Coordinates of C-alpha atoms and ligand atoms in Angstrom, one line a residue:
M11 CA -44.8 -21.3 -38.1
I12 CA -44.5 -17.8 -39.6
D13 CA -40.8 -18.3 -40.6
S14 CA -39.6 -21.7 -41.6
S15 CA -36.9 -20.4 -43.9
Y16 CA -34.3 -21.9 -41.5
L17 CA -35.1 -25.3 -43.0
S18 CA -33.2 -24.3 -46.1
W19 CA -30.1 -23.8 -44.1
P20 CA -27.2 -26.0 -45.2
F21 CA -27.3 -27.8 -41.8
F22 CA -30.1 -29.9 -43.2
E23 CA -30.6 -32.6 -45.8
E24 CA -33.7 -33.1 -47.8
R25 CA -34.9 -35.9 -45.6
H26 CA -34.7 -33.5 -42.6
R27 CA -36.9 -31.0 -44.4
R28 CA -39.4 -33.7 -45.4
Y29 CA -39.5 -35.0 -41.9
A30 CA -40.1 -31.6 -40.3
H31 CA -42.9 -30.7 -42.7
A32 CA -44.6 -34.1 -42.1
L33 CA -44.3 -33.9 -38.3
A34 CA -45.7 -30.4 -38.3
E35 CA -48.6 -31.4 -40.5
W36 CA -49.4 -34.3 -38.2
A37 CA -49.0 -32.3 -35.0
D38 CA -51.2 -29.5 -36.2
T39 CA -54.2 -31.8 -36.1
A40 CA -53.2 -34.6 -33.7
L41 CA -52.2 -32.3 -30.8
E42 CA -55.2 -30.1 -31.0
D43 CA -57.3 -29.9 -27.8
N44 CA -54.8 -32.1 -26.0
G45 CA -56.3 -31.8 -22.5
H46 CA -53.7 -31.8 -19.7
E47 CA -56.0 -32.4 -16.7
D48 CA -54.4 -35.7 -15.8
V49 CA -50.7 -35.4 -16.8
D50 CA -49.9 -39.0 -16.2
A51 CA -52.7 -40.2 -18.5
T52 CA -51.9 -37.5 -21.1
C53 CA -48.3 -38.5 -21.2
R54 CA -49.0 -42.2 -21.5
A55 CA -51.4 -41.4 -24.3
L56 CA -48.9 -39.1 -26.0
V57 CA -46.2 -41.8 -25.9
R58 CA -48.5 -44.4 -27.3
R59 CA -49.7 -42.1 -30.0
L60 CA -46.2 -40.9 -31.0
G61 CA -45.1 -44.5 -31.1
E62 CA -48.1 -45.7 -33.2
E63 CA -47.5 -42.9 -35.7
G64 CA -43.8 -43.8 -36.0
W65 CA -42.4 -40.5 -34.6
L66 CA -40.5 -42.2 -31.8
K67 CA -38.4 -44.0 -34.4
A68 CA -36.2 -40.9 -34.3
V69 CA -35.1 -41.8 -30.7
V70 CA -33.5 -45.2 -31.3
P71 CA -31.2 -46.7 -34.0
Q72 CA -32.4 -48.4 -37.1
D73 CA -31.3 -51.9 -36.0
Y74 CA -33.7 -51.7 -33.0
G75 CA -36.8 -50.3 -34.7
G76 CA -35.5 -46.8 -35.3
L77 CA -35.1 -44.5 -38.3
S78 CA -31.4 -43.8 -38.7
P79 CA -28.3 -46.0 -38.2
A80 CA -27.2 -43.9 -35.2
F81 CA -28.5 -40.8 -33.4
D82 CA -29.5 -38.2 -36.0
V83 CA -29.3 -35.2 -33.7
R84 CA -30.8 -32.9 -36.3
L85 CA -33.9 -35.1 -36.4
L86 CA -34.2 -35.1 -32.7
C87 CA -33.9 -31.3 -32.6
L88 CA -36.4 -30.8 -35.4
S89 CA -38.8 -33.2 -33.6
R90 CA -38.5 -31.3 -30.3
E91 CA -38.8 -27.9 -31.9
T92 CA -41.8 -28.9 -33.9
L93 CA -43.6 -30.6 -31.0
A94 CA -42.7 -27.8 -28.5
Y95 CA -44.1 -25.2 -30.8
R96 CA -47.5 -26.9 -30.4
D97 CA -47.5 -28.6 -27.1
G98 CA -45.0 -28.7 -24.3
L99 CA -46.2 -32.1 -23.0
A100 CA -45.9 -33.7 -26.4
D101 CA -42.3 -32.5 -26.6
F102 CA -41.7 -33.8 -23.1
A103 CA -43.1 -37.3 -23.9
F104 CA -41.0 -37.5 -27.0
A105 CA -37.8 -36.2 -25.4
M106 CA -37.9 -38.6 -22.4
Q107 CA -38.1 -41.6 -24.6
G108 CA -34.7 -40.6 -26.0
L109 CA -33.0 -39.4 -22.9
G110 CA -34.3 -42.4 -21.0
T111 CA -32.7 -44.8 -23.5
G112 CA -29.8 -42.7 -24.8
A113 CA -27.3 -44.4 -22.5
V114 CA -28.3 -47.8 -23.8
T115 CA -28.1 -46.6 -27.4
L116 CA -24.6 -45.2 -26.9
F117 CA -23.1 -47.7 -24.5
G118 CA -25.5 -50.7 -23.9
S119 CA -24.9 -54.3 -24.7
D120 CA -26.7 -55.8 -27.6
A121 CA -28.9 -57.7 -25.2
L122 CA -30.0 -54.5 -23.5
K123 CA -30.6 -52.8 -26.8
H124 CA -32.8 -55.6 -28.1
R125 CA -34.8 -55.7 -24.9
Y126 CA -35.3 -52.0 -24.2
L127 CA -35.2 -50.0 -27.5
P128 CA -37.9 -51.5 -29.7
P129 CA -40.7 -51.1 -27.2
V130 CA -39.7 -47.5 -26.5
A131 CA -39.7 -46.8 -30.3
R132 CA -43.2 -48.3 -30.6
G133 CA -44.5 -46.2 -27.6
E134 CA -45.2 -49.4 -25.6
A135 CA -42.7 -48.7 -22.8
I136 CA -42.0 -45.4 -21.1
A137 CA -38.3 -44.5 -20.3
A138 CA -36.6 -42.3 -17.7
F139 CA -33.2 -41.0 -16.7
A140 CA -32.3 -41.0 -13.0
L141 CA -29.1 -39.0 -12.3
S142 CA -29.9 -36.2 -9.9
E143 CA -30.0 -36.6 -6.1
P144 CA -31.1 -34.4 -3.3
E145 CA -27.4 -33.4 -2.7
A146 CA -26.1 -33.9 -6.2
G147 CA -27.7 -32.3 -9.2
S148 CA -25.1 -30.0 -10.9
D149 CA -22.2 -31.8 -9.2
V150 CA -22.8 -35.3 -10.7
A151 CA -19.5 -36.7 -9.3
A152 CA -20.8 -36.1 -5.7
M153 CA -23.6 -38.6 -6.0
S154 CA -24.1 -40.9 -3.0
T155 CA -26.4 -43.6 -4.4
T156 CA -24.3 -46.8 -4.3
A157 CA -24.4 -50.1 -6.2
H158 CA -22.4 -52.9 -4.5
P159 CA -22.0 -56.6 -5.5
D160 CA -24.8 -58.7 -4.0
G161 CA -24.4 -62.4 -4.5
P162 CA -23.5 -64.0 -7.8
G163 CA -24.2 -61.8 -10.8
H164 CA -26.1 -59.1 -9.0
V165 CA -25.7 -55.6 -7.5
R166 CA -27.7 -54.0 -4.8
I167 CA -28.6 -50.3 -5.3
D168 CA -29.2 -48.0 -2.3
G169 CA -30.0 -44.3 -2.4
V170 CA -32.4 -41.6 -3.4
K171 CA -32.9 -40.0 -6.9
T172 CA -35.0 -36.9 -7.3
W173 CA -36.4 -34.6 -10.0
I174 CA -36.8 -37.7 -12.1
S175 CA -39.0 -36.9 -15.1
N176 CA -41.5 -39.7 -15.9
G177 CA -40.9 -40.9 -12.3
G178 CA -44.0 -42.8 -11.4
I179 CA -45.1 -43.7 -14.9
A180 CA -41.9 -45.0 -16.4
D181 CA -41.4 -48.7 -17.1
H182 CA -37.6 -48.4 -16.6
Y183 CA -35.0 -46.0 -15.4
V184 CA -31.3 -45.5 -16.3
V185 CA -29.8 -45.2 -12.9
F186 CA -26.4 -43.9 -12.0
A187 CA -24.7 -45.1 -8.9
R188 CA -21.3 -45.1 -7.1
T189 CA -19.6 -48.4 -7.7
G190 CA -16.2 -47.3 -6.3
E191 CA -13.7 -48.2 -9.0
G192 CA -12.1 -44.8 -8.4
P193 CA -12.7 -41.5 -6.6
G194 CA -15.4 -39.0 -7.7
A195 CA -16.3 -39.1 -11.3
K196 CA -14.1 -42.2 -11.9
G197 CA -16.2 -44.5 -9.6
L198 CA -19.7 -44.4 -11.1
S199 CA -21.6 -46.9 -13.2
A200 CA -25.0 -46.9 -15.0
F201 CA -27.7 -49.5 -14.8
M202 CA -31.0 -50.1 -16.5
V203 CA -33.5 -50.8 -13.7
D204 CA -37.1 -52.0 -14.3
A205 CA -39.7 -50.0 -12.5
D206 CA -41.0 -53.2 -10.8
A207 CA -37.5 -54.2 -9.5
P208 CA -37.9 -55.1 -5.8
G209 CA -36.6 -52.4 -3.6
L210 CA -37.5 -49.5 -6.0
T211 CA -40.3 -47.3 -4.8
V212 CA -41.7 -43.9 -5.9
E213 CA -41.3 -42.0 -2.7
D214 CA -42.9 -38.7 -3.7
R215 CA -44.5 -37.1 -6.7
I216 CA -43.4 -33.5 -7.3
E217 CA -45.7 -30.8 -8.7
V218 CA -44.2 -28.1 -10.8
I219 CA -45.4 -24.9 -12.6
A220 CA -45.6 -26.7 -16.0
P221 CA -47.1 -30.0 -14.9
H222 CA -45.4 -33.2 -16.1
P223 CA -44.7 -36.5 -14.3
L224 CA -41.9 -36.0 -11.9
A225 CA -40.9 -37.9 -8.8
T226 CA -38.4 -38.8 -6.1
L227 CA -37.3 -42.5 -6.2
R228 CA -36.0 -44.6 -3.3
F229 CA -33.7 -47.6 -3.9
D230 CA -33.6 -49.7 -0.8
G231 CA -31.5 -52.8 -1.5
C232 CA -32.8 -52.8 -5.1
R233 CA -31.3 -56.0 -6.6
V234 CA -30.3 -55.8 -10.2
P235 CA -28.5 -58.3 -12.5
V236 CA -25.0 -57.3 -13.5
G237 CA -26.1 -57.7 -17.1
Q238 CA -28.2 -54.6 -16.6
R239 CA -25.1 -52.4 -16.4
I240 CA -24.7 -50.0 -19.2
G241 CA -21.1 -49.6 -20.3
A242 CA -18.0 -50.7 -18.3
P243 CA -17.7 -50.6 -14.5
G244 CA -16.6 -47.1 -13.5
E245 CA -17.7 -45.6 -16.8
G246 CA -21.0 -44.1 -15.5
F247 CA -19.9 -40.4 -15.5
K248 CA -18.8 -40.7 -19.1
V249 CA -22.1 -42.5 -20.0
A250 CA -24.0 -39.6 -18.4
M251 CA -22.0 -36.8 -20.0
A252 CA -22.0 -38.4 -23.5
T253 CA -25.8 -38.8 -23.2
L254 CA -26.1 -35.2 -22.2
D255 CA -23.9 -34.2 -25.1
V256 CA -26.6 -35.5 -27.4
F257 CA -29.6 -34.3 -25.5
R258 CA -28.5 -30.9 -24.4
S259 CA -28.8 -29.6 -28.0
T260 CA -32.3 -31.0 -28.1
V261 CA -33.3 -29.0 -24.9
G262 CA -32.2 -26.0 -26.9
A263 CA -34.4 -27.1 -29.7
A264 CA -37.4 -27.4 -27.5
A265 CA -36.8 -23.9 -26.1
L266 CA -36.5 -22.7 -29.7
G267 CA -40.0 -24.2 -30.5
F268 CA -41.4 -22.4 -27.5
A269 CA -39.7 -19.1 -28.6
R270 CA -40.9 -19.4 -32.2
R271 CA -44.5 -19.9 -30.9
A272 CA -44.2 -16.9 -28.6
M273 CA -42.8 -14.8 -31.5
D274 CA -45.7 -15.8 -33.8
E275 CA -48.3 -15.1 -31.2
A276 CA -46.8 -11.7 -30.5
L277 CA -46.5 -10.8 -34.1
R278 CA -50.2 -11.7 -34.8
H279 CA -51.3 -9.8 -31.7
A280 CA -49.1 -6.7 -32.5
A281 CA -50.4 -6.6 -36.0
T282 CA -54.1 -6.8 -35.1
R283 CA -54.5 -5.2 -31.7
R284 CA -55.2 -1.5 -32.0
L285 CA -54.4 1.3 -29.6
F286 CA -53.9 5.0 -29.9
G287 CA -55.8 4.7 -33.2
A288 CA -53.3 2.3 -34.9
P289 CA -52.0 -1.2 -34.7
L290 CA -49.8 -2.0 -31.7
A291 CA -47.1 -2.9 -34.2
D292 CA -46.9 0.7 -35.3
L293 CA -45.3 1.7 -32.0
Q294 CA -41.5 1.7 -32.3
M295 CA -41.2 0.2 -28.8
T296 CA -43.2 -2.8 -30.1
Q297 CA -41.0 -3.0 -33.1
A298 CA -37.9 -2.9 -30.9
A299 CA -39.3 -5.8 -28.9
L300 CA -40.1 -7.8 -32.1
A301 CA -36.7 -7.1 -33.5
D302 CA -35.0 -8.4 -30.3
M303 CA -37.2 -11.4 -30.3
A304 CA -36.5 -12.3 -34.0
T305 CA -32.7 -11.9 -33.4
L306 CA -32.8 -14.2 -30.4
V307 CA -34.8 -16.8 -32.2
D308 CA -32.4 -16.8 -35.2
T309 CA -29.3 -16.9 -33.1
A310 CA -30.8 -19.7 -31.0
A311 CA -31.6 -21.7 -34.1
L312 CA -28.1 -21.2 -35.4
A313 CA -26.5 -22.4 -32.1
V314 CA -28.8 -25.4 -31.9
Y315 CA -28.5 -26.7 -35.4
R316 CA -24.7 -26.0 -35.5
A317 CA -24.4 -28.3 -32.5
A318 CA -26.7 -30.9 -34.0
W319 CA -24.9 -30.8 -37.3
T320 CA -21.5 -31.0 -35.7
K321 CA -22.5 -34.1 -33.8
D322 CA -24.0 -35.7 -36.9
Q323 CA -20.8 -35.1 -38.9
G324 CA -19.2 -37.6 -36.5
A325 CA -17.5 -35.4 -33.9
P326 CA -17.0 -37.7 -30.9
R327 CA -17.7 -34.9 -28.5
V328 CA -19.7 -31.7 -28.9
T329 CA -19.5 -30.7 -25.3
R330 CA -18.9 -27.0 -26.0
E331 CA -21.3 -26.7 -28.9
A332 CA -24.1 -28.5 -27.0
A333 CA -23.6 -26.4 -23.9
I334 CA -23.7 -23.2 -26.0
A335 CA -26.8 -24.3 -27.8
K336 CA -28.6 -25.3 -24.6
M337 CA -27.6 -22.2 -22.7
H338 CA -28.2 -19.7 -25.4
A339 CA -31.5 -21.1 -26.7
T340 CA -33.1 -21.5 -23.3
E341 CA -32.0 -18.1 -22.1
A342 CA -33.1 -16.5 -25.4
A343 CA -36.5 -18.3 -25.3
Q344 CA -37.1 -17.0 -21.7
T345 CA -36.5 -13.4 -22.9
V346 CA -38.6 -13.9 -26.1
I347 CA -41.5 -15.3 -24.2
D348 CA -41.3 -12.6 -21.5
K349 CA -41.4 -10.0 -24.3
A350 CA -44.4 -11.7 -25.8
V351 CA -46.2 -11.7 -22.5
Q352 CA -45.5 -7.9 -22.3
I353 CA -46.8 -7.3 -25.8
F354 CA -50.1 -9.1 -24.8
G355 CA -50.4 -7.0 -21.6
G356 CA -53.0 -8.3 -19.2
A357 CA -54.1 -11.0 -21.6
G358 CA -50.5 -12.4 -21.5
V359 CA -50.8 -13.4 -17.8
R360 CA -54.3 -14.7 -18.1
K361 CA -54.4 -18.4 -17.1
G362 CA -55.0 -20.5 -20.1
S363 CA -53.6 -18.1 -22.7
K364 CA -50.8 -19.6 -24.9
V365 CA -48.2 -17.1 -23.9
E366 CA -49.0 -17.7 -20.2
E367 CA -48.5 -21.4 -20.8
L368 CA -45.2 -20.8 -22.6
Y369 CA -44.1 -18.6 -19.7
R370 CA -44.4 -21.6 -17.4
D371 CA -43.2 -24.1 -19.9
I372 CA -39.8 -22.5 -20.6
R373 CA -38.6 -21.9 -17.0
A374 CA -37.4 -25.4 -16.2
L375 CA -35.4 -25.7 -19.4
R376 CA -32.9 -23.2 -18.0
I377 CA -32.3 -25.6 -15.1
Y378 CA -32.6 -29.2 -16.1
E379 CA -29.9 -31.2 -18.0
G380 CA -27.4 -28.7 -16.6
A381 CA -28.4 -25.3 -15.4
T382 CA -27.1 -22.2 -17.3
E383 CA -24.5 -21.8 -14.7
V384 CA -23.2 -25.3 -15.3
Q385 CA -23.1 -24.7 -19.0
K386 CA -21.0 -21.6 -18.4
V387 CA -18.5 -23.7 -16.5
V388 CA -18.5 -26.4 -19.2
I389 CA -18.0 -23.8 -22.0
A390 CA -15.2 -21.9 -20.2
R391 CA -13.3 -25.2 -19.5
E392 CA -13.6 -26.3 -23.1
M393 CA -12.2 -22.9 -24.3
L394 CA -9.3 -23.1 -21.8
K395 CA -8.6 -26.7 -23.0
L396 CA -8.5 -25.4 -26.6
L397 CA -6.0 -22.8 -25.6
A398 CA -3.8 -25.4 -23.9
A399 CA -4.0 -27.7 -26.9
R400 CA -3.2 -24.9 -29.3
D401 CA -0.2 -23.9 -27.2
A402 CA 1.0 -27.5 -27.1
A403 CA 0.5 -28.0 -30.8
G404 CA 2.1 -24.7 -31.6
G405 CA -0.7 -23.8 -33.9
P406 CA -4.5 -24.0 -34.5
V407 CA -6.3 -27.2 -33.5
E408 CA -9.8 -28.0 -34.6
R409 CA -11.1 -29.5 -31.4
V410 CA -9.7 -30.9 -28.2
S411 CA -12.6 -33.1 -27.2
A412 CA -12.0 -35.7 -29.9
Ligands
COS525 N1 -18.2 -36.8 -22.6 C1 -17.3 -37.8 -22.3 N2 -16.5 -37.7 -21.2 C2 -16.6 -36.6 -20.5 C3 -17.5 -35.5 -20.8 C4 -18.3 -35.7 -21.9 N3 -19.1 -34.7 -22.3 N4 -17.3 -34.6 -19.8 C5 -16.4 -35.0 -19.0 N5 -16.0 -36.2 -19.4 C6 -14.9 -37.0 -18.7 C7 -13.7 -36.1 -18.6 O1 -12.9 -36.1 -19.7 C8 -13.0 -36.7 -17.4 O2 -12.3 -37.8 -17.7 P1 -10.7 -37.9 -17.5 O3 -10.5 -37.6 -16.0 O4 -10.3 -39.3 -18.0 O5 -10.1 -36.8 -18.3 C9 -14.2 -37.1 -16.5 O6 -15.3 -37.3 -17.4 C10 -14.5 -36.1 -15.4 O7 -14.8 -34.9 -16.0 P2 -14.6 -33.5 -15.2 O8 -13.3 -33.4 -14.5 O9 -15.0 -32.4 -16.1 O10 -15.7 -33.7 -14.0 P3 -16.4 -32.7 -13.1 O11 -16.9 -33.4 -11.9 O12 -15.5 -31.6 -12.8 O13 -17.6 -32.2 -14.0 C11 -19.5 -30.8 -14.6 C12 -18.3 -31.1 -13.7 C13 -20.1 -29.6 -14.0 C14 -19.0 -30.6 -16.0 C15 -20.5 -32.0 -14.6 O14 -20.7 -32.5 -13.3 C16 -21.8 -31.6 -15.2 O15 -22.0 -31.6 -16.4 N6 -22.8 -31.4 -14.3 C17 -24.2 -31.1 -14.7 C18 -25.0 -32.3 -14.8 C19 -26.4 -32.1 -15.2 O16 -26.6 -31.9 -16.3 N7 -27.3 -32.3 -14.2 C20 -28.6 -32.3 -14.4 C21 -29.2 -33.7 -14.2 S1 -29.8 -34.4 -15.6 S2 -31.6 -33.7 -15.8

């Protein structure tokens, strides 16, 4: 990384800096020549490797084989940024272990935590998060998958989930379903469902421009013990949103890793490629592009680590900060990478070149875990709530989401 000065920002403690350096050193050699011909096999191998080397300890709490007492969002972000800089699939493998168990970490019973978290931290089990449906992606409260009581101590899940990362290779899924305690968002619950649960099938595998395991799942009378419920009945929407409050900042961090890599590739290229008798970097139009890129990278980093730090300081909700981080960093990265491709010219769209890979890698991040348009809704609502709270209090309030 050409510029790692951000690690000295006050958002971080010494242990974060040590961790980031150690992971970068490991990733520089371990992720070299990481072939992606068979994405399922590559992801399985990456999860195993990340687990064996101890890097997945960052995704679960200390008492269950992890590193920190609770989520250390700065560690999660540094991990994703560092891995994404080198390999999008390594970042994906890491991130899904966290997103796929985040609900259990935050809301699960002790029994669920003991059963599911340690194998995920060791890289022995693969996790997934099943929220989206064919007719309910952005509008979570509109989901139609149901979970109804089915004999003593069980529920029966029926419905379809789609765009499920790790679908097809996961050992278990956090599944959100309508349990009907109330209307809309007030009537959902979350369940941990093992991949081999009867009635759960992988209906379709989905191929995307930056290949990773992705599938549509069908639940057809899938019988699950009530003890697999995560959180209280009817609390599923809150479980989903609180999980996303942690992981949205980390999506921004992954985008930041991609953007930094594009920036570094572009800088090297601009400094060495000659045209019109001088380095490309001598052209003011190249300098303008590099300046815009550097500004976007720094502001994205500020937004991401502000959100992560705020959460780590104990804020119960960082909905606005996480949405800003996710939206700004992913949109910024898209622009940075596009400018890098432009600086490379024809070589930038050549299949197999790093910037071409980044160009495909970044696109989905502006969509998943809440598209940019959803983040705008979330941010605007939080600001309006802040105004209302300020008016009610008759003076400044620090936050309304607490
Ligand atoms: N943490 C805890 N609770 C939250 C929360 C959060 N971040 N966000 C909302 N809630 C609570 C609200 O406080 C509200 O509870 P009360 O009624 O008791 O006040 C309840 O949940 C419903 O919230 P809201 O009224 O905002 O629900 P909406 O259906 O209007 O939410 C958005 C709309 C767009 C915000 C929501 O559906 C969303 O985030 N969608 C994007 C989901 C997504 O990321 N999809 C991608 C799939 S994951 S790859």
